[in-house]
Amino acid sequence: MSTEVRQMFSSIATRYDVTNEVLSFGIHRLWRRAAVRLSGAREGNAVLDCATGTGDLALAFKRTVGASGRVMGTDFCKEMLDNAPAKAAREGLQVEFQVADAMALPFADNTFDVASIAFGIRNVDDPVKCLKEMARVVRPGGRVVVLEFGQPTGLFGGLFRLYSKVIMPAIGGLLTGNRAAYEYLPRTSAAFPAGEKFLSLMEQADSYKERLAHPMMFGTSYVYVGTVR
């Protein structure tokens, strides 16, 4: 799956930010802010953002940890990373970016205070391995934060599924020229474990002494926070 996903993101990289803004109505910014807040990151911390894409969450963390902190953004798709350094420079933020696989991170144990991944863990071949690897590079007592879509229920859930299956592919395809990518993204979101089911994946990783799920917007997304053993 990794090769196919990398090729897919490569094909939409140049239009990813614009399309994401349109499809989410800007709400993704609020979710990322919530992820940073719930991570407990503070000034001077070292943060790793996996599957950073064009760097939005990495930049949000940098604003929190300040000049004395360090933020490293990694992604396995070079094309997604290409625009991230310029985006950071425009905001006057010093963030490091590196091509790396979230399941085989090129960092020593206990390097970071926080590790995060936003809307990326469902795209890795082995989510449990990814959760173990992220915990490995975080110091004991530090936190791993996962922001991912959920499956809302009730009337809102029905509207969300209609939007995801019909409207999102149409608009995403129009803006990027790759309708298949925007059929893949909601399909994988709908199939990926959410809420308590995702917490069970964190338990399987056997790397966390505490695991919490924070639902947002009626369960449309979740921020999961694991405290590393």
mmCIF file of N, CA and C in Angstrom, residues 6 23 25 30 37-38 45 56 58 89 97 106 117 120 122 125 136 151 157 159 186 201 209 211 221 224:
data_model
loop_
_atom_site.group_PDB
_atom_site.id
_atom_site.type_symbol
_atom_site.label_atom_id
_atom_site.label_comp_id
_atom_site.label_asym_id
_atom_site.label_seq_id
_atom_site.Cartn_x
_atom_site.Cartn_y
_atom_site.Cartn_z
ATOM 1 N N ARG A 6 2.046 6.747 -1.697
ATOM 2 C CA ARG A 6 3.060 7.756 -2.013
ATOM 3 C C ARG A 6 2.811 8.357 -3.395
ATOM 4 N N LEU A 23 -12.266 21.764 1.064
ATOM 5 C CA LEU A 23 -13.059 20.607 1.474
ATOM 6 C C LEU A 23 -13.380 20.606 2.965
ATOM 7 N N PHE A 25 -13.551 23.417 4.855
ATOM 8 C CA PHE A 25 -14.079 24.729 5.261
ATOM 9 C C PHE A 25 -13.180 25.386 6.319
ATOM 10 N N LEU A 30 -8.608 24.280 13.199
ATOM 11 C CA LEU A 30 -9.058 24.165 14.591
ATOM 12 C C LEU A 30 -8.669 22.822 15.176
ATOM 13 N N ARG A 37 -2.636 21.651 21.566
ATOM 14 C CA ARG A 37 -3.005 21.932 22.963
ATOM 15 C C ARG A 37 -3.030 20.658 23.803
ATOM 16 N N LEU A 38 -3.647 19.609 23.263
ATOM 17 C CA LEU A 38 -3.776 18.360 24.015
ATOM 18 C C LEU A 38 -2.447 17.615 24.142
ATOM 19 N N ASN A 45 10.352 22.647 23.979
ATOM 20 C CA ASN A 45 10.221 21.215 23.686
ATOM 21 C C ASN A 45 10.741 20.867 22.294
ATOM 22 N N ASP A 56 1.664 21.831 7.953
ATOM 23 C CA ASP A 56 0.758 22.652 8.766
ATOM 24 C C ASP A 56 0.852 22.368 10.258
ATOM 25 N N ALA A 58 3.324 20.829 11.876
ATOM 26 C CA ALA A 58 4.677 21.166 12.335
ATOM 27 C C ALA A 58 4.796 22.653 12.624
ATOM 28 N N ALA A 89 9.292 29.436 5.996
ATOM 29 C CA ALA A 89 10.069 30.667 5.833
ATOM 30 C C ALA A 89 9.156 31.886 5.739
ATOM 31 N N PHE A 97 12.794 19.746 7.970
ATOM 32 C CA PHE A 97 11.988 18.774 7.236
ATOM 33 C C PHE A 97 12.885 17.704 6.642
ATOM 34 N N PRO A 106 14.379 7.650 11.477
ATOM 35 C CA PRO A 106 15.845 7.710 11.580
ATOM 36 C C PRO A 106 16.328 8.543 12.764
ATOM 37 N N ILE A 117 1.097 12.779 14.516
ATOM 38 C CA ILE A 117 0.764 12.404 13.150
ATOM 39 C C ILE A 117 -0.689 12.792 12.911
ATOM 40 N N GLY A 120 -2.652 10.689 8.947
ATOM 41 C CA GLY A 120 -1.651 9.905 8.227
ATOM 42 C C GLY A 120 -1.541 8.463 8.677
ATOM 43 N N ARG A 122 -3.682 6.174 9.133
ATOM 44 C CA ARG A 122 -4.488 5.193 8.407
ATOM 45 C C ARG A 122 -3.850 4.824 7.067
ATOM 46 N N ASP A 125 1.288 1.006 6.460
ATOM 47 C CA ASP A 125 1.014 -0.418 6.287
ATOM 48 C C ASP A 125 0.671 -1.109 7.605
ATOM 49 N N ARG A 136 8.930 5.087 20.549
ATOM 50 C CA ARG A 136 10.371 4.812 20.756
ATOM 51 C C ARG A 136 11.197 6.090 20.762
ATOM 52 N N GLN A 151 -15.905 8.193 12.671
ATOM 53 C CA GLN A 151 -17.135 7.851 11.953
ATOM 54 C C GLN A 151 -18.324 8.341 12.783
ATOM 55 N N GLY A 157 -23.933 12.118 11.121
ATOM 56 C CA GLY A 157 -23.118 11.080 10.499
ATOM 57 C C GLY A 157 -23.572 10.772 9.088
ATOM 58 N N LEU A 159 -25.155 12.839 7.037
ATOM 59 C CA LEU A 159 -24.767 13.967 6.190
ATOM 60 C C LEU A 159 -23.277 13.947 5.882
ATOM 61 N N PRO A 186 -11.752 9.344 1.824
ATOM 62 C CA PRO A 186 -12.912 9.072 2.685
ATOM 63 C C PRO A 186 -13.179 7.579 2.875
ATOM 64 N N LEU A 201 -5.600 -0.274 19.490
ATOM 65 C CA LEU A 201 -4.358 -0.349 18.718
ATOM 66 C C LEU A 201 -3.199 0.221 19.536
ATOM 67 N N LYS A 209 1.521 4.225 28.875
ATOM 68 C CA LYS A 209 0.969 3.985 30.203
ATOM 69 C C LYS A 209 -0.408 4.635 30.359
ATOM 70 N N ARG A 211 -3.775 6.220 27.702
ATOM 71 C CA ARG A 211 -4.284 6.435 26.354
ATOM 72 C C ARG A 211 -5.653 7.114 26.455
ATOM 73 N N SER A 221 -13.769 13.738 13.894
ATOM 74 C CA SER A 221 -12.346 13.472 14.064
ATOM 75 C C SER A 221 -12.065 13.222 15.539
ATOM 76 N N TYR A 224 -6.106 11.559 19.649
ATOM 77 C CA TYR A 224 -5.684 10.503 20.574
ATOM 78 C C TYR A 224 -4.358 10.909 21.204
#
